[in-house]
GROMACS .gro file of C-alpha atoms in nm:
model
  348
    1MET     CA    1 -13.520   3.180 -12.427
    2PRO     CA    2 -13.568   3.128 -12.030
    3ARG     CA    3 -13.374   2.818 -11.909
    4GLY     CA    4 -13.719   2.646 -11.812
    5GLN     CA    5 -13.876   2.670 -12.144
    6LYS     CA    6 -13.569   2.516 -12.314
    7SER     CA    7 -13.599   2.211 -12.083
    8LYS     CA    8 -13.961   2.191 -12.153
    9LEU     CA    9 -13.844   2.179 -12.513
   10ARG     CA   10 -13.569   1.940 -12.446
   11ALA     CA   11 -13.838   1.709 -12.315
   12ARG     CA   12 -14.091   1.746 -12.567
   13GLU     CA   13 -13.839   1.667 -12.808
   14LYS     CA   14 -13.708   1.328 -12.637
   15ARG     CA   15 -14.065   1.237 -12.582
   16ARG     CA   16 -14.150   1.291 -12.996
   17GLN     CA   17 -13.823   1.070 -13.072
   18ALA     CA   18 -13.943   0.792 -12.820
   19ARG     CA   19 -14.288   0.779 -12.985
   20GLN     CA   20 -14.121   0.785 -13.351
   21ALA     CA   21 -13.874   0.517 -13.230
   22HIS     CA   22 -14.175   0.317 -13.090
   23ASP     CA   23 -14.362   0.356 -13.414
   24GLU     CA   24 -14.101   0.233 -13.645
   25THR     CA   25 -14.022  -0.069 -13.446
   26GLN     CA   26 -14.394  -0.154 -13.450
   27THR     CA   27 -14.419  -0.128 -13.805
   28GLN     CA   28 -14.129  -0.345 -13.870
   29ASP     CA   29 -14.303  -0.583 -13.682
   30LEU     CA   30 -14.609  -0.535 -13.860
   31GLU     CA   31 -14.396  -0.561 -14.183
   32GLY     CA   32 -14.276  -0.882 -14.091
   33ALA     CA   33 -14.628  -1.031 -13.995
   34GLN     CA   34 -14.742  -0.909 -14.361
   35ALA     CA   35 -14.444  -1.098 -14.516
   36PHE     CA   36 -14.544  -1.418 -14.329
   37ALA     CA   37 -14.916  -1.392 -14.415
   38ALA     CA   38 -14.809  -1.329 -14.805
   39GLU     CA   39 -14.847  -1.711 -14.752
   40GLU     CA   40 -15.159  -1.676 -14.657
   41GLU     CA   41 -15.352  -1.975 -14.809
   42ASP     CA   42 -15.084  -2.236 -14.656
   43TYR     CA   43 -15.158  -2.082 -14.304
   44TYR     CA   44 -15.494  -2.061 -14.327
   45SER     CA   45 -15.548  -2.413 -14.435
   46SER     CA   46 -15.290  -2.519 -14.167
   47ILE     CA   47 -15.426  -2.372 -13.877
   48GLN     CA   48 -15.784  -2.470 -13.996
   49ALA     CA   49 -15.665  -2.812 -14.002
   50VAL     CA   50 -15.555  -2.790 -13.647
   51LEU     CA   51 -15.872  -2.650 -13.561
   52GLU     CA   52 -16.096  -2.904 -13.701
   53GLY     CA   53 -15.917  -3.200 -13.847
   54SER     CA   54 -15.818  -3.457 -13.522
   55PRO     CA   55 -16.170  -3.504 -13.412
   56GLN     CA   56 -16.222  -3.752 -13.693
   57ASN     CA   57 -15.985  -4.002 -13.542
   58VAL     CA   58 -16.130  -4.032 -13.222
   59PRO     CA   59 -16.326  -4.342 -13.133
   60ALA     CA   60 -16.668  -4.308 -13.159
   61ALA     CA   61 -16.739  -4.400 -12.800
   62GLU     CA   62 -16.560  -4.125 -12.655
   63ARG     CA   63 -16.682  -3.857 -12.912
   64PRO     CA   64 -16.863  -3.581 -12.709
   65SER     CA   65 -17.202  -3.661 -12.652
   66THR     CA   66 -17.319  -3.333 -12.539
   67PRO     CA   67 -17.123  -3.028 -12.723
   68LYS     CA   68 -17.211  -2.684 -12.611
   69GLU     CA   69 -17.357  -2.453 -12.863
   70PRO     CA   70 -17.097  -2.214 -13.021
   71GLN     CA   71 -17.100  -1.855 -12.915
   72GLU     CA   72 -17.001  -1.734 -13.260
   73THR     CA   73 -16.881  -1.949 -13.512
   74PRO     CA   74 -16.693  -1.824 -13.779
   75LEU     CA   75 -16.716  -2.093 -14.010
   76SER     CA   76 -17.027  -2.289 -14.173
   77THR     CA   77 -17.016  -2.645 -14.215
   78ASP     CA   78 -16.924  -2.595 -14.574
   79ASP     CA   79 -16.644  -2.369 -14.483
   80THR     CA   80 -16.495  -2.624 -14.234
   81THR     CA   81 -16.505  -2.933 -14.506
   82ALA     CA   82 -16.352  -2.738 -14.762
   83ALA     CA   83 -16.083  -2.628 -14.530
   84VAL     CA   84 -15.997  -2.939 -14.413
   85SER     CA   85 -16.015  -3.095 -14.760
   86ARG     CA   86 -15.758  -2.801 -14.891
   87THR     CA   87 -15.491  -2.918 -14.609
   88ASN     CA   88 -15.351  -3.209 -14.822
   89SER     CA   89 -15.283  -2.987 -15.137
   90CYS     CA   90 -15.142  -2.714 -14.912
   91GLU     CA   91 -14.927  -2.937 -14.743
   92GLY     CA   92 -14.779  -3.095 -15.093
   93ALA     CA   93 -14.978  -3.434 -15.034
   94SER     CA   94 -15.138  -3.563 -15.368
   95LYS     CA   95 -15.533  -3.517 -15.391
   96GLN     CA   96 -15.743  -3.819 -15.319
   97ASP     CA   97 -16.071  -3.651 -15.370
   98GLU     CA   98 -16.148  -3.412 -15.640
   99GLU     CA   99 -16.312  -3.080 -15.483
  100SER     CA  100 -16.640  -2.972 -15.579
  101PRO     CA  101 -16.694  -2.596 -15.700
  102GLU     CA  102 -16.893  -2.530 -15.415
  103SER     CA  103 -16.619  -2.660 -15.153
  104SER     CA  104 -16.381  -2.445 -15.322
  105LYS     CA  105 -16.575  -2.154 -15.315
  106ALA     CA  106 -16.659  -2.191 -14.960
  107PHE     CA  107 -16.299  -2.188 -14.887
  108GLU     CA  108 -16.232  -1.890 -15.087
  109GLY     CA  109 -16.506  -1.721 -14.881
  110PHE     CA  110 -16.331  -1.792 -14.563
  111ARG     CA  111 -15.942  -1.698 -14.692
  112ARG     CA  112 -16.106  -1.372 -14.810
  113ASP     CA  113 -16.273  -1.270 -14.507
  114PRO     CA  114 -16.113  -0.966 -14.353
  115LEU     CA  115 -16.131  -1.038 -14.012
  116ASN     CA  116 -15.983  -1.385 -14.049
  117LYS     CA  117 -15.687  -1.213 -14.263
  118LYS     CA  118 -15.659  -0.930 -13.957
  119ALA     CA  119 -15.664  -1.251 -13.702
  120VAL     CA  120 -15.386  -1.420 -13.892
  121LEU     CA  121 -15.157  -1.068 -13.900
  122LEU     CA  122 -15.235  -1.043 -13.517
  123VAL     CA  123 -15.106  -1.346 -13.431
  124GLN     CA  124 -14.797  -1.280 -13.615
  125PHE     CA  125 -14.732  -0.948 -13.489
  126LEU     CA  126 -14.821  -1.137 -13.106
  127LEU     CA  127 -14.559  -1.363 -13.159
  128LYS     CA  128 -14.277  -1.136 -13.277
  129LYS     CA  129 -14.372  -0.912 -12.968
  130TYR     CA  130 -14.334  -1.225 -12.757
  131GLN     CA  131 -14.015  -1.291 -12.883
  132SER     CA  132 -13.862  -0.940 -12.859
  133LYS     CA  133 -14.018  -0.935 -12.489
  134GLU     CA  134 -14.209  -0.622 -12.546
  135PRO     CA  135 -14.512  -0.527 -12.386
  136ILE     CA  136 -14.822  -0.644 -12.575
  137THR     CA  137 -15.104  -0.355 -12.575
  138LYS     CA  138 -15.470  -0.293 -12.719
  139ASP     CA  139 -15.337   0.028 -12.807
  140ASP     CA  140 -15.036  -0.124 -13.021
  141MET     CA  141 -15.279  -0.395 -13.178
  142LEU     CA  142 -15.574  -0.130 -13.283
  143LYS     CA  143 -15.303   0.144 -13.420
  144PHE     CA  144 -15.086  -0.109 -13.596
  145VAL     CA  145 -15.284  -0.448 -13.677
  146ILE     CA  146 -15.693  -0.391 -13.652
  147LYS     CA  147 -15.691  -0.035 -13.769
  148LYS     CA  148 -16.022   0.024 -13.924
  149TYR     CA  149 -16.162  -0.283 -13.774
  150LYS     CA  150 -16.182  -0.152 -13.417
  151LEU     CA  151 -16.535  -0.236 -13.379
  152HIS     CA  152 -16.465  -0.614 -13.455
  153PHE     CA  153 -16.166  -0.595 -13.194
  154ASN     CA  154 -16.335  -0.829 -13.010
  155GLU     CA  155 -16.403  -1.084 -13.264
  156ILE     CA  156 -16.044  -1.061 -13.427
  157ILE     CA  157 -15.875  -1.135 -13.071
  158ARG     CA  158 -16.093  -1.416 -13.016
  159ARG     CA  159 -16.022  -1.592 -13.332
  160ALA     CA  160 -15.638  -1.495 -13.299
  161SER     CA  161 -15.649  -1.659 -12.936
  162GLU     CA  162 -15.810  -1.975 -13.083
  163HIS     CA  163 -15.522  -1.986 -13.328
  164LEU     CA  164 -15.260  -1.923 -13.064
  165GLU     CA  165 -15.381  -2.170 -12.836
  166LEU     CA  166 -15.430  -2.467 -13.081
  167ALA     CA  167 -15.128  -2.422 -13.324
  168PHE     CA  168 -14.903  -2.302 -13.059
  169GLY     CA  169 -15.005  -2.426 -12.733
  170VAL     CA  170 -15.013  -2.051 -12.589
  171ASP     CA  171 -15.296  -1.862 -12.437
  172LEU     CA  172 -15.359  -1.488 -12.486
  173LYS     CA  173 -15.428  -1.323 -12.149
  174GLU     CA  174 -15.501  -0.974 -12.012
  175VAL     CA  175 -15.282  -0.916 -11.730
  176ASP     CA  176 -15.367  -0.551 -11.690
  177PRO     CA  177 -15.740  -0.495 -11.738
  178ILE     CA  178 -15.698  -0.120 -11.653
  179ARG     CA  179 -15.430  -0.062 -11.934
  180HIS     CA  180 -15.526  -0.306 -12.130
  181HIS     CA  181 -15.160  -0.518 -12.127
  182TYR     CA  182 -15.182  -0.867 -12.248
  183ALA     CA  183 -14.912  -1.186 -12.212
  184LEU     CA  184 -14.898  -1.477 -12.397
  185VAL     CA  185 -14.871  -1.758 -12.138
  186SER     CA  186 -14.750  -2.115 -12.246
  187LYS     CA  187 -14.971  -2.428 -12.142
  188LEU     CA  188 -14.669  -2.583 -12.027
  189GLN     CA  189 -14.564  -2.489 -11.671
  190PHE     CA  190 -14.204  -2.454 -11.708
  191THR     CA  191 -13.999  -2.634 -11.453
  192CYS     CA  192 -13.707  -2.412 -11.494
  193ASP     CA  193 -13.687  -2.003 -11.576
  194GLU     CA  194 -13.721  -2.000 -11.936
  195THR     CA  195 -13.953  -1.851 -12.220
  196ILE     CA  196 -14.037  -2.038 -12.563
  197SER     CA  197 -13.878  -1.900 -12.825
  198GLU     CA  198 -14.075  -1.818 -13.174
  199GLU     CA  199 -13.872  -2.104 -13.334
  200ASN     CA  200 -13.988  -2.373 -13.044
  201MET     CA  201 -14.359  -2.196 -12.983
  202PRO     CA  202 -14.514  -2.434 -13.275
  203LYS     CA  203 -14.338  -2.718 -13.092
  204THR     CA  204 -14.563  -2.665 -12.790
  205GLY     CA  205 -14.900  -2.700 -13.002
  206LEU     CA  206 -14.770  -2.997 -13.155
  207LEU     CA  207 -14.678  -3.122 -12.828
  208MET     CA  208 -14.980  -3.096 -12.652
  209ILE     CA  209 -15.134  -3.253 -12.993
  210VAL     CA  210 -14.943  -3.564 -12.918
  211LEU     CA  211 -14.976  -3.580 -12.535
  212GLY     CA  212 -15.364  -3.583 -12.602
  213VAL     CA  213 -15.343  -3.880 -12.852
  214ILE     CA  214 -15.146  -4.065 -12.614
  215PHE     CA  215 -15.376  -3.976 -12.350
  216MET     CA  216 -15.683  -4.096 -12.573
  217ASN     CA  217 -15.504  -4.448 -12.617
  218GLY     CA  218 -15.472  -4.548 -12.266
  219ASN     CA  219 -15.154  -4.336 -12.166
  220ARG     CA  220 -14.918  -4.510 -12.451
  221ALA     CA  221 -14.996  -4.470 -12.859
  222SER     CA  222 -14.819  -4.670 -13.110
  223GLU     CA  223 -14.623  -4.447 -13.381
  224GLU     CA  224 -14.890  -4.545 -13.592
  225ALA     CA  225 -15.180  -4.409 -13.432
  226VAL     CA  226 -14.969  -4.062 -13.346
  227TRP     CA  227 -14.937  -4.020 -13.756
  228GLU     CA  228 -15.261  -4.141 -13.819
  229VAL     CA  229 -15.417  -3.822 -13.645
  230LEU     CA  230 -15.141  -3.601 -13.782
  231ASN     CA  231 -15.196  -3.694 -14.118
  232LEU     CA  232 -15.570  -3.603 -14.097
  233MET     CA  233 -15.413  -3.279 -13.991
  234GLY     CA  234 -15.215  -3.214 -14.278
  235VAL     CA  235 -14.894  -3.301 -14.093
  236TYR     CA  236 -14.670  -3.583 -14.268
  237ALA     CA  237 -14.359  -3.776 -14.125
  238ASP     CA  238 -14.190  -3.679 -14.455
  239LYS     CA  239 -14.293  -3.362 -14.558
  240ILE     CA  240 -14.167  -2.992 -14.423
  241HIS     CA  241 -14.472  -2.849 -14.241
  242LEU     CA  242 -14.529  -2.452 -14.250
  243LEU     CA  243 -14.554  -2.445 -13.849
  244TYR     CA  244 -14.373  -2.728 -13.731
  245GLY     CA  245 -14.086  -2.781 -13.968
  246GLU     CA  246 -13.984  -3.145 -13.960
  247PRO     CA  247 -14.243  -3.309 -13.772
  248LYS     CA  248 -14.073  -3.659 -13.749
  249LYS     CA  249 -13.749  -3.499 -13.612
  250VAL     CA  250 -13.937  -3.254 -13.381
  251ILE     CA  251 -14.155  -3.546 -13.198
  252THR     CA  252 -13.906  -3.859 -13.200
  253LYS     CA  253 -13.575  -3.656 -13.122
  254ASP     CA  254 -13.669  -3.263 -13.024
  255LEU     CA  255 -13.898  -3.343 -12.793
  256VAL     CA  256 -13.767  -3.677 -12.671
  257GLN     CA  257 -13.449  -3.482 -12.580
  258LEU     CA  258 -13.613  -3.210 -12.381
  259ASN     CA  259 -13.807  -3.511 -12.187
  260TYR     CA  260 -14.124  -3.411 -12.301
  261LEU     CA  261 -14.184  -3.750 -12.477
  262GLU     CA  262 -14.039  -4.111 -12.442
  263TYR     CA  263 -14.024  -4.288 -12.772
  264ARG     CA  264 -13.946  -4.637 -12.719
  265GLN     CA  265 -13.956  -4.990 -12.886
  266ILE     CA  266 -14.250  -5.225 -12.809
  267PRO     CA  267 -14.142  -5.510 -12.667
  268ASP     CA  268 -14.130  -5.824 -12.853
  269SER     CA  269 -14.240  -5.618 -13.176
  270ASP     CA  270 -14.089  -5.789 -13.507
  271PRO     CA  271 -14.035  -5.592 -13.724
  272PRO     CA  272 -13.971  -5.317 -13.470
  273ARG     CA  273 -14.243  -5.094 -13.383
  274TYR     CA  274 -14.223  -4.777 -13.148
  275GLU     CA  275 -14.455  -4.634 -12.911
  276PHE     CA  276 -14.485  -4.280 -12.760
  277LEU     CA  277 -14.567  -4.186 -12.403
  278TRP     CA  278 -14.533  -3.884 -12.156
  279GLY     CA  279 -14.198  -3.774 -12.047
  280PRO     CA  280 -14.120  -3.649 -11.690
  281ARG     CA  281 -14.118  -3.317 -11.792
  282ALA     CA  282 -14.456  -3.361 -11.967
  283HIS     CA  283 -14.577  -3.489 -11.647
  284ALA     CA  284 -14.420  -3.219 -11.467
  285GLU     CA  285 -14.521  -2.921 -11.660
  286THR     CA  286 -14.893  -3.005 -11.780
  287THR     CA  287 -15.183  -3.227 -11.657
  288LYS     CA  288 -15.417  -3.473 -11.814
  289MET     CA  289 -15.694  -3.214 -11.725
  290LYS     CA  290 -15.513  -2.957 -11.921
  291VAL     CA  291 -15.469  -3.189 -12.208
  292LEU     CA  292 -15.833  -3.293 -12.218
  293GLU     CA  293 -15.921  -2.897 -12.204
  294PHE     CA  294 -15.728  -2.860 -12.507
  295LEU     CA  295 -15.908  -3.150 -12.698
  296ALA     CA  296 -16.234  -3.035 -12.598
  297LYS     CA  297 -16.115  -2.680 -12.717
  298ILE     CA  298 -16.085  -2.850 -13.055
  299TYR     CA  299 -16.421  -3.021 -13.053
  300ASP     CA  300 -16.573  -2.667 -12.931
  301THR     CA  301 -16.716  -2.836 -12.615
  302VAL     CA  302 -16.623  -2.911 -12.260
  303PRO     CA  303 -16.385  -3.185 -12.079
  304THR     CA  304 -16.715  -3.374 -11.929
  305ALA     CA  305 -16.835  -3.429 -12.273
  306PHE     CA  306 -16.567  -3.710 -12.248
  307PRO     CA  307 -16.694  -3.890 -11.928
  308LEU     CA  308 -16.404  -4.178 -11.932
  309TRP     CA  309 -16.131  -3.922 -11.978
  310TYR     CA  310 -16.251  -3.684 -11.766
  311GLU     CA  311 -16.282  -3.935 -11.477
  312GLU     CA  312 -15.916  -4.044 -11.555
  313ALA     CA  313 -15.824  -3.643 -11.573
  314LEU     CA  314 -15.997  -3.608 -11.205
  315ARG     CA  315 -15.803  -3.891 -11.071
  316ASP     CA  316 -15.503  -3.771 -11.176
  317GLN     CA  317 -15.568  -3.440 -11.019
  318GLU     CA  318 -15.635  -3.603 -10.683
  319GLU     CA  319 -15.320  -3.808 -10.709
  320ARG     CA  320 -15.121  -3.489 -10.784
  321VAL     CA  321 -15.277  -3.325 -10.465
  322ARG     CA  322 -15.217  -3.610 -10.217
  323ALA     CA  323 -14.868  -3.631 -10.351
  324ARG     CA  324 -14.806  -3.255 -10.303
  325ALA     CA  325 -14.970  -3.293  -9.963
  326ALA     CA  326 -14.721  -3.561  -9.863
  327ALA     CA  327 -14.423  -3.364  -9.958
  328ARG     CA  328 -14.546  -3.074  -9.752
  329ALA     CA  329 -14.589  -3.320  -9.451
  330ARG     CA  330 -14.253  -3.433  -9.511
  331VAL     CA  331 -14.091  -3.110  -9.510
  332THR     CA  332 -14.270  -3.024  -9.207
  333ALA     CA  333 -14.175  -3.328  -9.031
  334ILE     CA  334 -13.791  -3.260  -9.087
  335VAL     CA  335 -13.780  -2.893  -9.020
  336PRO     CA  336 -13.894  -2.925  -8.667
  337SER     CA  337 -13.695  -3.218  -8.593
  338ARG     CA  338 -13.320  -2.999  -8.707
  339THR     CA  339 -13.481  -2.721  -8.526
  340LEU     CA  340 -13.489  -2.952  -8.193
  341ALA     CA  341 -13.146  -3.087  -8.259
  342SER     CA  342 -12.986  -2.722  -8.316
  343CYS     CA  343 -13.154  -2.610  -7.980
  344PHE     CA  344 -12.972  -2.932  -7.809
  345PHE     CA  345 -12.649  -2.889  -7.922
  346HIS     CA  346 -12.663  -2.498  -7.863
  347THR     CA  347 -12.771  -2.584  -7.499
  348LYS     CA  348 -12.466  -2.828  -7.442
   0.00000   0.00000   0.00000
């Protein structure tokens, strides 16, 4: 056989082996996603609680007055009510109200929706790709997760994006529209070169919720106020959570040690009571406007629907701009003076 033909055959065999290895890796990722999705009822209700639960605790004066029309709502009002009502039982809490047959039927309909199932699988597939630092492509999503639901790709990816944002605090962004490559981007702008591990990613979502509660309560929130909101979402201090692990440890120790939250005793409180404030890393890596956008997303509305908070977030942005301008001015003033001094000593 001619040498050139042998080279072509070897190259073709290498490409075939590479494709096979890639497909095996994707299959393993999908199997991991399916194993997680085996607990789909708990997962769905936990996610849906994040999406729909916490607005109930917002003061009436600050509830959105001009909500936008949802473009395509996957759940009806009955579905949402049923999903939220199921949260407590899914997290091990006692039921306070008996579920009606209609609510159970509505929840079951949501749980069995094939597009919702695909969205959950896609969320787990994307998290595994992120953890292994592999490229996220539309081709892989279609081939290994979405499959026969290709015509519903946009709707499935929309639902998956919403779950990622509100439960994990990350955005799914198309970084290469030509090759259709995607990336998961944290809502925190890290002050050091790091990425979120799959273990810590849910903490980012929980952190954004707690930061929002602090913001809503005048930039400091009592521990009771924080747990009141989290309890509505099926997150309890003394119960292991499917997404967040040990919630009390996460918000009173882990996020405090990372300087995202401050947890301190309220002065002169007897018996001792505690409160939460934004930590220095929260101030450095996110803004009040981003947190407000996150809260608005839960409401399916826009930040301007919360006029008082929106005005405060705008003031925060303006202060940040002025601080950056002042810092640049100081640097500009220092550099020429050093250059002048260098020239002076060089001349002498």
